[in-house]
Short mmCIF file of C-alpha atoms in Angstrom, two decimals:
data_model
loop_
_atom_site.label_atom_id
_atom_site.label_comp_id
_atom_site.label_asym_id
_atom_site.label_seq_id
_atom_site.Cartn_x
_atom_site.Cartn_y
_atom_site.Cartn_z
CA MET A 1 67.82 27.51 104.47
CA ALA A 2 65.81 28.94 107.29
CA VAL A 3 62.10 28.06 106.82
CA THR A 4 59.55 29.28 109.25
CA GLN A 5 56.45 27.38 110.31
CA ASP A 6 54.21 29.79 108.43
CA ASP A 7 56.07 29.15 105.17
CA LEU A 8 55.62 25.38 105.51
CA GLU A 9 51.90 25.74 106.19
CA ARG A 10 51.43 28.02 103.15
CA ALA A 11 53.33 25.61 100.88
CA LEU A 12 51.26 22.66 102.13
CA ARG A 13 47.99 24.56 101.61
CA GLU A 14 48.99 25.55 98.01
CA THR A 15 49.97 21.97 97.15
CA LEU A 16 46.69 20.59 98.47
CA SER A 17 44.63 23.25 96.68
CA ARG A 18 46.31 22.45 93.34
CA ARG A 19 45.59 18.74 93.77
CA VAL A 20 41.96 19.46 94.47
CA ALA A 21 41.63 21.79 91.39
CA THR A 22 43.17 19.21 89.00
CA PRO A 23 40.70 16.27 88.35
CA ARG A 24 42.16 12.86 88.88
CA PRO A 25 42.21 10.75 85.68
CA LEU A 26 39.78 7.82 85.73
CA ALA A 27 41.02 4.32 85.26
CA ALA A 28 38.25 3.81 82.60
CA ASP A 29 36.63 6.51 80.38
CA PRO A 30 32.95 5.43 79.67
CA ALA A 31 32.34 8.16 77.10
CA GLY A 32 35.51 7.39 75.21
CA VAL A 33 34.71 3.69 75.22
CA ALA A 34 31.21 4.34 73.82
CA ILE A 35 32.54 6.65 71.10
CA ARG A 36 35.21 4.17 70.07
CA ARG A 37 32.67 1.31 69.92
CA ALA A 38 30.30 3.40 67.75
CA ARG A 39 33.11 4.27 65.36
CA ARG A 40 34.11 0.61 65.04
CA ALA A 41 30.47 -0.40 64.32
CA GLN A 42 30.15 2.36 61.73
CA ARG A 43 33.32 1.21 59.98
CA ARG A 44 32.04 -2.39 59.89
CA ARG A 45 28.70 -1.29 58.37
CA THR A 46 30.48 0.87 55.78
CA LEU A 47 32.75 -1.99 54.73
CA THR A 48 29.77 -4.39 54.51
CA GLY A 49 27.77 -1.93 52.39
CA LEU A 50 30.69 -1.41 50.05
CA ALA A 51 31.08 -5.15 49.62
CA LEU A 52 27.35 -5.63 48.85
CA ALA A 53 27.43 -2.71 46.42
CA GLY A 54 30.36 -4.29 44.64
CA VAL A 55 28.57 -7.64 44.34
CA THR A 56 25.40 -5.93 43.09
CA THR A 57 27.36 -3.96 40.52
CA VAL A 58 28.95 -7.14 39.22
CA LEU A 59 25.60 -8.93 38.98
CA VAL A 60 23.84 -6.00 37.26
CA THR A 61 26.72 -5.58 34.84
CA ALA A 62 26.63 -9.28 33.98
CA GLY A 63 22.86 -9.15 33.52
CA MET A 64 23.12 -6.15 31.23
CA ALA A 65 25.78 -7.88 29.21
CA GLN A 66 23.55 -10.93 28.89
CA LEU A 67 20.53 -8.87 27.85
CA GLY A 68 22.65 -6.90 25.41
CA GLY A 69 23.74 -10.11 23.75
CA GLN A 70 20.21 -11.35 23.10
CA PRO A 71 18.98 -10.95 19.52
CA GLY A 72 16.22 -8.42 19.05
CA ARG A 73 17.14 -6.33 22.10
CA PRO A 74 17.39 -2.65 21.18
CA THR A 75 20.28 -0.63 22.53
CA THR A 76 18.97 2.78 21.47
CA PRO A 77 15.54 4.40 21.79
CA THR A 78 12.84 3.24 19.41
CA VAL A 79 11.11 5.58 16.99
CA VAL A 80 7.70 6.65 18.29
CA LEU A 81 5.30 8.96 16.48
CA GLY A 82 2.54 10.50 18.56
CA ASP A 83 1.83 9.86 22.22
CA PRO A 84 2.56 6.23 23.19
CA GLN A 85 1.40 6.57 26.79
CA GLY A 86 -1.28 4.08 27.63
CA VAL A 87 -0.89 2.26 24.34
CA ALA A 88 1.12 -0.75 25.42
CA THR A 89 1.64 -2.40 28.79
CA THR A 90 4.21 -4.91 29.95
CA SER A 91 2.94 -8.14 31.43
CA ALA A 92 4.23 -11.53 32.40
CA TRP A 93 5.58 -13.81 29.67
CA PRO A 94 4.10 -16.36 29.39
CA VAL A 95 0.86 -16.14 31.35
CA VAL A 96 0.13 -19.83 30.98
CA PRO A 97 2.86 -22.49 31.13
CA PRO A 98 3.12 -23.84 27.58
CA PRO A 99 1.73 -27.37 27.48
CA PRO A 100 3.69 -30.02 25.61
CA ALA A 101 2.15 -30.39 22.18
CA ARG A 102 3.12 -31.32 18.67
CA PRO A 103 2.50 -28.79 15.88
CA VAL A 104 -0.68 -29.47 13.96
CA GLU A 105 -0.34 -29.80 10.20
CA GLY A 106 -1.24 -26.49 8.58
CA ALA A 107 -1.69 -24.77 11.95
CA VAL A 108 -1.04 -21.04 12.23
CA ASP A 109 -0.36 -18.55 14.98
CA LEU A 110 -3.45 -16.69 16.21
CA ILE A 111 -4.09 -13.64 18.35
CA VAL A 112 -7.12 -14.29 20.55
CA GLY A 113 -8.04 -11.23 22.56
CA SER A 114 -4.76 -10.03 24.05
CA ALA A 115 -3.03 -13.42 23.89
CA LEU A 116 -0.94 -15.06 21.21
CA VAL A 117 -1.61 -18.76 20.62
CA THR A 118 1.15 -20.30 18.55
CA ALA A 119 0.87 -23.16 16.10
CA ASP A 120 2.45 -25.52 18.65
CA ALA A 121 -0.18 -24.69 21.30
CA LYS A 122 1.84 -22.21 23.38
CA ARG A 123 0.01 -19.23 24.81
CA TYR A 124 1.54 -15.81 25.59
CA ASP A 125 0.11 -12.56 26.92
CA LEU A 126 1.15 -9.90 24.40
CA GLY A 127 0.37 -6.95 26.63
CA VAL A 128 -0.78 -4.76 23.73
CA GLY A 129 -4.06 -3.24 22.65
CA PRO A 130 -6.60 -4.83 20.29
CA ALA A 131 -4.82 -6.16 17.22
CA ASP A 132 -5.94 -5.75 13.64
CA ARG A 133 -3.02 -7.53 11.92
CA ALA A 134 0.03 -9.43 13.06
CA GLN A 135 3.12 -10.77 11.36
CA ARG A 136 6.05 -12.93 12.39
CA LEU A 137 9.52 -11.49 12.40
CA PRO A 138 12.16 -13.47 10.49
CA ASP A 139 14.35 -16.07 12.22
CA GLY A 140 11.97 -16.54 15.13
CA GLY A 141 12.61 -13.01 16.40
CA GLY A 142 9.05 -12.39 17.59
CA TRP A 143 6.07 -10.61 16.10
CA LEU A 144 4.95 -7.27 14.71
CA VAL A 145 1.42 -6.26 15.69
CA VAL A 146 -0.64 -3.52 14.02
CA GLY A 147 -3.39 -2.16 16.24
CA ARG A 148 -6.97 -1.55 15.28
CA PRO A 149 -7.92 1.98 14.18
CA THR A 150 -9.10 4.05 17.14
CA ALA A 151 -9.59 7.73 17.94
CA ALA A 152 -5.81 7.80 18.43
CA LYS A 153 -5.38 6.12 15.02
CA ARG A 154 -3.11 3.07 14.66
CA SER A 155 -0.09 1.81 16.54
CA LEU A 156 2.66 -0.66 15.69
CA TRP A 157 4.25 -2.87 18.33
CA ALA A 158 7.28 -5.08 18.19
CA VAL A 159 6.94 -8.11 20.47
CA PRO A 160 10.31 -9.88 20.85
CA ALA A 161 10.18 -13.61 21.50
CA GLY A 162 10.21 -13.87 25.29
CA GLY A 163 10.34 -10.10 25.86
CA PRO A 164 7.95 -7.22 26.62
CA PRO A 165 6.27 -5.32 23.76
CA GLN A 166 7.73 -2.08 22.44
CA VAL A 167 5.85 0.70 20.67
CA LEU A 168 7.40 1.48 17.30
CA LEU A 169 4.69 3.79 15.96
CA ALA A 170 1.68 5.58 17.37
CA GLY A 171 -0.86 7.89 15.77
CA ALA A 172 -0.48 6.55 12.22
CA GLU A 173 -3.44 6.57 9.85
CA GLU A 174 -2.38 3.34 8.11
CA VAL A 175 0.51 0.92 8.59
CA VAL A 176 1.76 -1.75 6.17
CA LEU A 177 4.61 -4.22 6.55
CA SER A 178 6.76 -5.93 3.97
CA PRO A 179 6.28 -9.72 3.70
CA ASP A 180 9.63 -10.38 5.37
CA GLY A 181 8.93 -7.99 8.24
CA ARG A 182 11.99 -5.85 7.54
CA GLN A 183 10.24 -2.74 6.16
CA VAL A 184 7.32 -0.58 7.23
CA ALA A 185 5.37 2.22 5.58
CA TRP A 186 2.76 4.46 7.15
CA ARG A 187 0.84 7.70 6.76
CA ASP A 188 1.04 10.40 9.41
CA GLY A 189 -0.48 13.82 8.79
CA ASP A 190 0.04 14.91 5.20
CA GLN A 191 3.03 12.62 4.61
CA ILE A 192 3.75 8.99 3.79
CA PHE A 193 6.82 7.50 5.42
CA ALA A 194 8.86 4.36 4.84
CA GLY A 195 11.71 2.85 6.84
CA GLY A 196 13.54 -0.32 7.75
CA ILE A 197 13.03 -2.43 10.87
CA ILE A 198 16.22 -3.65 12.51
CA ALA A 199 16.56 -4.84 16.12
CA ASN A 200 13.01 -3.68 16.83
CA GLN A 201 13.75 -0.13 15.71
CA ILE A 202 12.64 1.90 12.70
CA ILE A 203 15.66 3.29 10.87
CA ALA A 204 16.46 5.21 7.65
CA THR A 205 13.04 6.89 7.58
CA VAL A 206 12.03 8.67 4.37
CA GLY A 207 8.91 10.83 4.10
CA VAL A 208 7.11 12.57 1.23
CA THR A 209 4.04 14.77 0.99
CA ALA A 210 1.02 12.80 -0.24
CA PRO A 211 -2.41 13.78 -1.60
CA ALA A 212 -5.33 13.73 0.77
CA GLY A 213 -6.57 10.19 1.37
CA ALA A 214 -3.56 8.44 -0.18
CA VAL A 215 -2.25 5.60 2.01
CA PRO A 216 0.34 2.83 1.63
CA ALA A 217 -1.27 -0.48 0.67
CA ARG A 218 1.58 -3.02 0.50
CA PHE A 219 5.22 -3.53 -0.38
CA VAL A 220 6.29 -4.67 -3.83
CA GLY A 221 9.97 -5.47 -3.44
CA ASP A 222 11.69 -2.21 -2.48
CA ARG A 223 8.72 -0.13 -3.63
CA VAL A 224 5.55 0.87 -1.81
CA LEU A 225 2.19 0.42 -3.49
CA VAL A 226 0.17 3.54 -2.65
CA ARG A 227 -3.61 3.64 -2.97
CA GLY A 228 -4.87 7.02 -4.13
CA GLY A 229 -7.46 9.03 -2.30
CA PRO A 230 -11.10 9.61 -3.29
CA ARG A 231 -10.09 12.17 -5.92
CA SER A 232 -7.10 10.52 -7.53
CA GLY A 233 -8.14 6.86 -7.12
CA GLY A 234 -6.20 3.91 -8.46
CA TYR A 235 -2.72 2.85 -7.40
CA LEU A 236 0.83 4.00 -7.95
CA LEU A 237 4.24 2.60 -7.03
CA TRP A 238 6.58 4.72 -4.93
CA ARG A 239 10.29 4.05 -4.57
CA PRO A 240 11.33 5.77 -1.30
CA SER A 241 14.91 6.25 -2.51
CA ALA A 242 13.60 8.28 -5.48
CA GLY A 243 11.97 10.98 -3.37
CA ALA A 244 8.54 12.38 -4.26
CA LEU A 245 5.53 10.28 -5.20
CA PRO A 246 5.07 9.74 -8.94
CA THR A 247 2.19 11.58 -10.52
CA GLY A 248 -0.86 9.95 -12.02
CA GLY A 249 -1.64 6.35 -11.13
CA ASP A 250 -3.53 3.53 -12.77
CA ARG A 251 -7.23 4.13 -12.16
CA ASP A 252 -8.22 0.77 -13.64
CA VAL A 253 -6.41 -1.14 -10.85
CA ARG A 254 -8.81 -1.41 -7.95
CA ASP A 255 -7.06 -3.86 -5.56
CA VAL A 256 -3.77 -5.73 -5.32
CA TYR A 257 -3.68 -9.05 -3.45
CA GLY A 258 -0.03 -10.02 -3.59
CA VAL A 259 3.18 -10.47 -5.52
CA LEU A 260 4.19 -13.59 -7.45
CA PRO A 261 7.78 -14.91 -7.32
CA ASP A 262 8.44 -13.54 -10.83
CA GLY A 263 7.47 -10.01 -9.77
CA ARG A 264 4.00 -9.91 -11.28
CA LEU A 265 1.09 -8.85 -9.11
CA ALA A 266 -2.36 -10.38 -8.69
CA GLY A 267 -5.09 -7.79 -8.53
CA ARG A 268 -8.57 -6.62 -9.41
CA VAL A 269 -9.16 -4.39 -12.42
CA THR A 270 -12.13 -2.91 -14.23
CA VAL A 271 -12.67 -3.98 -17.83
CA GLY A 272 -15.56 -2.32 -19.61
CA GLY A 273 -17.21 -1.50 -16.30
CA ARG A 274 -16.84 -5.09 -15.10
CA SER A 275 -14.73 -6.22 -12.14
CA CYS A 276 -12.17 -8.87 -13.13
CA LEU A 277 -9.09 -10.61 -11.77
CA ALA A 278 -5.79 -9.86 -13.48
CA LEU A 279 -2.06 -10.43 -13.42
CA LEU A 280 -0.15 -7.14 -13.58
CA ASP A 281 3.43 -6.42 -14.57
CA SER A 282 5.82 -4.36 -12.44
CA ASP A 283 4.26 -1.14 -13.82
CA LEU A 284 0.69 -2.19 -12.93
CA THR A 285 -0.20 -2.96 -16.54
CA PRO A 286 -2.51 -6.00 -16.93
CA VAL A 287 -0.84 -8.88 -18.81
CA ARG A 288 -3.57 -11.47 -18.25
CA THR A 289 -7.20 -11.03 -17.27
CA GLY A 290 -9.91 -13.41 -16.08
CA CYS A 291 -13.46 -12.14 -15.96
CA GLY A 292 -15.16 -15.36 -14.91
CA PRO A 293 -15.56 -14.96 -11.14
CA THR A 294 -16.44 -11.53 -9.79
CA PRO A 295 -13.99 -10.47 -7.07
CA ALA A 296 -15.43 -8.52 -4.15
CA ALA A 297 -14.62 -4.85 -3.67
CA ASP A 298 -13.27 -5.32 -0.12
CA GLY A 299 -9.73 -6.02 -1.32
CA LEU A 300 -9.30 -9.07 0.92
CA GLY A 301 -7.26 -11.95 -0.44
CA ALA A 302 -3.73 -13.34 -0.67
CA VAL A 303 -1.42 -15.17 -3.07
CA SER A 304 0.29 -18.41 -2.08
CA ALA A 305 4.06 -18.39 -1.62
CA ASP A 306 4.64 -20.31 -4.86
CA GLY A 307 2.46 -17.83 -6.79
CA ARG A 308 0.01 -20.42 -8.08
CA TRP A 309 -3.08 -19.86 -5.95
CA LEU A 310 -5.13 -16.80 -5.11
CA LEU A 311 -7.66 -16.98 -2.30
CA VAL A 312 -10.04 -14.03 -2.59
CA ASN A 313 -13.57 -12.99 -1.71
CA GLY A 314 -15.99 -12.95 -4.62
CA ARG A 315 -19.12 -14.26 -6.24
CA ALA A 316 -19.35 -17.47 -8.24
CA GLY A 317 -22.74 -18.19 -9.71
CA ALA A 318 -25.23 -16.83 -7.22
CA ARG A 319 -23.13 -17.43 -4.12
CA ASP A 320 -20.68 -15.22 -2.23
CA GLY A 321 -17.68 -16.56 -0.37
CA ALA A 322 -13.99 -17.31 -0.66
CA LEU A 323 -12.83 -18.28 -4.15
CA LEU A 324 -9.70 -20.30 -4.90
CA VAL A 325 -8.24 -19.25 -8.26
CA ASP A 326 -5.44 -21.02 -10.13
CA LEU A 327 -3.32 -18.13 -11.41
CA THR A 328 -1.51 -20.35 -13.93
CA THR A 329 -4.77 -20.74 -15.86
CA LEU A 330 -6.44 -17.49 -14.89
CA ASP A 331 -7.94 -16.88 -18.33
CA ALA A 332 -9.31 -20.40 -18.64
CA ALA A 333 -10.23 -21.82 -15.21
CA VAL A 334 -13.34 -20.39 -13.63
CA PRO A 335 -14.39 -21.52 -10.12
CA ASP A 336 -18.00 -22.61 -10.21
CA ARG A 337 -18.57 -22.26 -6.45
CA PRO A 338 -17.10 -20.67 -3.33
CA VAL A 339 -14.74 -22.98 -1.44
CA GLY A 340 -15.25 -21.45 1.99
CA PRO A 341 -16.97 -18.73 4.01
CA THR A 342 -16.26 -15.06 3.37
CA ILE A 343 -12.78 -13.91 4.38
CA THR A 344 -12.46 -11.40 7.23
CA GLY A 345 -8.98 -10.02 7.80
CA GLU A 346 -5.68 -11.45 6.62
CA VAL A 347 -5.07 -14.78 4.88
CA ALA A 348 -2.09 -16.85 6.04
CA TRP A 349 -0.63 -19.32 3.54
CA THR A 350 1.42 -22.16 5.00
CA GLY A 351 3.67 -22.57 1.98
CA SER A 352 1.51 -23.82 -0.88
CA ALA A 353 -0.08 -26.56 1.20
CA GLY A 354 -2.95 -24.61 2.69
CA ALA A 355 -4.46 -21.33 3.80
CA ALA A 356 -6.15 -20.11 6.95
CA TYR A 357 -8.32 -17.09 7.69
CA ALA A 358 -11.03 -15.88 10.06
CA ASP A 359 -14.60 -15.81 8.80
CA ARG A 360 -17.34 -13.37 9.73
CA GLY A 361 -18.55 -15.59 12.55
CA GLY A 362 -15.17 -15.57 14.29
CA ALA A 363 -14.31 -19.15 13.33
CA LEU A 364 -11.00 -20.21 11.81
CA ALA A 365 -11.40 -21.51 8.25
CA GLN A 366 -8.67 -23.72 6.75
CA LEU A 367 -8.40 -25.25 3.31
CA ARG A 368 -5.97 -27.14 1.10
CA PRO A 369 -5.93 -26.64 -2.68
CA ASP A 370 -5.44 -30.36 -3.34
CA ARG A 371 -8.56 -31.20 -1.37
CA VAL A 372 -10.50 -28.41 -3.06
CA LEU A 373 -9.55 -29.86 -6.45
CA ALA A 374 -10.92 -33.17 -5.22
CA GLY A 375 -14.26 -31.53 -4.44
CA GLY A 376 -13.65 -30.49 -0.86
CA SER A 377 -13.98 -27.11 0.81
CA ALA A 378 -12.71 -25.20 3.81
CA ALA A 379 -13.13 -26.64 7.30
CA SER A 380 -14.18 -24.21 10.02
CA THR A 381 -13.07 -24.49 13.65
CA LEU A 382 -14.49 -22.47 16.54
CA VAL A 383 -11.86 -20.54 18.50
CA SER A 384 -12.26 -20.50 22.28
CA GLY A 385 -11.54 -17.44 24.41
CA LEU A 386 -13.08 -14.86 22.06
CA ALA A 387 -15.22 -12.03 23.40
CA ALA A 388 -18.65 -11.51 21.90
CA GLY A 389 -18.37 -9.94 18.45
CA ASP A 390 -14.59 -10.39 18.35
CA ARG A 391 -12.59 -12.44 15.85
CA PRO A 392 -9.21 -14.14 15.90
CA VAL A 393 -6.34 -12.47 14.08
CA VAL A 394 -4.38 -14.81 11.84
CA VAL A 395 -0.65 -14.19 12.02
CA THR A 396 1.12 -14.00 8.66
CA GLY A 397 4.78 -13.80 7.85
CA PRO A 398 7.79 -15.76 6.62
CA PRO A 399 7.46 -19.54 7.13
CA ASP A 400 10.33 -21.75 8.19
CA ARG A 401 12.16 -24.03 5.79
CA ALA A 402 9.62 -26.79 6.23
CA GLY A 403 6.84 -24.46 5.09
CA ARG A 404 5.32 -24.13 8.56
CA PRO A 405 5.00 -20.91 10.56
CA SER A 406 8.11 -20.09 12.56
CA THR A 407 7.33 -20.21 16.30
CA ARG A 408 10.78 -20.65 17.76
#
């Protein structure tokens, strides 16, 4: 083929111009290297995060399974009436390492300020408001604490053994617990309610309309003893399963202190305008009356677990104080003197061996019937850690098999 010089020069120029317009590939691409390194680092971080999330999920799941298996831990929301905000706070448990100590004979659990001091000298911060009454739950499951009446009325807390407190009720006018801690009754608004306590929850609630001023006073088996208001007065027994409150009420029954093992009740009645002690049948009818000592009108007192003894405020001779009454000889035996200072608050019986209560000075009074029969009286012990004008709250509730308070 005939190729001129001009054609060769043009072909050379075109070839060179194309080579200049096309960038030469670099042996190493810095941008590509940086991008690839960043992607590898991101993949490593993602894999590490997924692994940690998996471990955390396993640990949390195991912890929830362990908490769910503990007795007394609720798995559904508790029943709260009113506004519980600011009522209870959660705090460390315990606040003071429990010192090694042996239980003291006849010792009881006490609430001192905001702390619980058990019979075996362990101290716990309850994390609840000021307490008015407290009761042990069965089988060492913790405590139920009824708050003092305030502008927001009363509250009820469940304090599991080793766990934070939980508000069960708030804004109730009055709260009463059954002796075994498995039932609760309260007044809220114009109704009286009753329910069971299981796993620190209130269940199977029943409510009925009640007259003005009527409040639950105590449990008598599966019935609730209701104290009438200023107009109706007296007491009546309400069976929640039966529906509405019964009409009427026994106006001669002024106070009820407790239930004997055979179902009779120990109470205060009026006989001919005089205040007397009496044993009542299941319908609140007096079956035995003793008008020797004069029981006080404050309604404070308690019956021993075996039903023999009644410790109650009253007047013997010209002196006021706590009276120990033998209910087996109520119509014959008359105490000739008080056996201890005036009762303030609840009385805790440790089986039939002894009783403990707080007196008006904030001291803990303890007595034993056998020593009283021998001429003795209650011994008072000052309680440390009390604020001025405060008093310890004696914890009541079911004792263990040995007759001592359960503090497990």
